[in-house]
Amino acid sequence: LSFELRKGLHYLSIVWAIALLFHAPSKIPWLIGIPALVYVVDFIFGYFKRNNLVETAYFERYGENGVSLHFKNPKSWENRS
């Protein structure tokens, strides 16, 4: 299976979690719902706050097995400690 197909199939876990929330009794909604909520909140936070545009990046090869990625830090990185 290709990487793209496997990655796409992982999104079916979201459908599975939603179906399980409404299907299973007792504590299952808590066991599935809380981790799903944490995942959704983290995804939304990352989408709006942790995305940066890197205008120019270049790779430097180190022998046969090594690669280094170089780029200038975006301005939003200057405020991080």
Coordinates of C-alpha atoms in Angstrom, one line a residue:
L1 CA 0.0 0.0 0.0
S2 CA 1.2 3.5 -0.8
F3 CA 1.9 6.0 1.9
E4 CA -0.9 8.3 0.7
L5 CA -3.4 5.4 0.9
R6 CA -2.3 4.4 4.4
K7 CA -2.5 8.0 5.6
G8 CA -5.9 8.4 4.1
L9 CA -7.1 5.2 5.8
H10 CA -6.0 6.6 9.2
Y11 CA -8.6 9.3 8.9
L12 CA -11.2 6.5 9.1
S13 CA -10.3 6.3 12.8
I14 CA -12.2 9.6 13.2
V15 CA -15.4 8.0 11.8
W16 CA -14.8 5.0 14.0
A17 CA -14.5 7.1 17.1
I18 CA -17.7 9.0 16.4
A19 CA -19.6 5.8 15.7
L20 CA -18.2 4.3 18.9
L21 CA -19.2 7.3 21.0
F22 CA -22.9 6.9 20.1
H23 CA -23.0 3.1 20.0
A24 CA -21.3 1.8 23.1
P25 CA -22.7 2.1 26.6
S26 CA -21.3 3.5 29.9
K27 CA -17.7 4.7 30.1
I28 CA -16.7 4.3 26.4
P29 CA -17.9 7.8 25.4
W30 CA -15.5 9.1 28.1
L31 CA -12.6 6.8 27.0
I32 CA -13.0 7.8 23.3
G33 CA -14.5 11.3 23.6
I34 CA -11.8 12.9 25.8
P35 CA -8.8 11.8 23.7
A36 CA -10.8 12.8 20.5
L37 CA -11.5 16.2 22.0
V38 CA -7.9 16.7 23.0
Y39 CA -6.9 15.7 19.4
V40 CA -9.4 18.2 17.8
V41 CA -8.4 21.1 20.1
D42 CA -4.7 20.4 19.4
F43 CA -5.3 20.3 15.7
I44 CA -7.3 23.6 15.7
F45 CA -4.6 25.3 17.9
G46 CA -1.8 24.0 15.6
Y47 CA -3.6 25.0 12.5
F48 CA -4.1 28.6 13.6
K49 CA -1.1 29.3 15.9
R50 CA 1.8 27.0 14.9
N51 CA 1.9 27.3 11.1
N52 CA 4.7 29.3 9.6
L53 CA 5.6 30.0 6.0
V54 CA 9.2 29.4 5.2
E55 CA 10.0 31.3 2.0
T56 CA 13.4 29.7 1.2
A57 CA 14.8 26.4 2.3
Y58 CA 17.6 24.4 1.0
F59 CA 19.0 20.9 1.7
E60 CA 22.6 20.0 2.2
R61 CA 23.7 16.5 1.6
Y62 CA 26.1 14.8 4.1
G63 CA 27.5 11.7 2.4
E64 CA 25.1 8.9 1.4
N65 CA 22.9 8.9 4.4
G66 CA 22.7 12.4 5.8
V67 CA 20.7 15.5 4.9
S68 CA 20.5 18.9 6.6
L69 CA 17.6 21.3 6.1
H70 CA 18.5 25.1 6.3
F71 CA 16.1 28.0 6.5
K72 CA 15.8 31.4 8.1
N73 CA 13.5 31.4 11.2
P74 CA 10.2 33.1 10.6
K75 CA 9.6 36.3 12.6
S76 CA 7.0 34.5 14.8
W77 CA 9.8 32.3 16.1
E78 CA 11.6 35.3 17.7
N79 CA 9.0 35.5 20.5
R80 CA 9.4 31.9 21.5
S81 CA 11.6 31.2 24.6

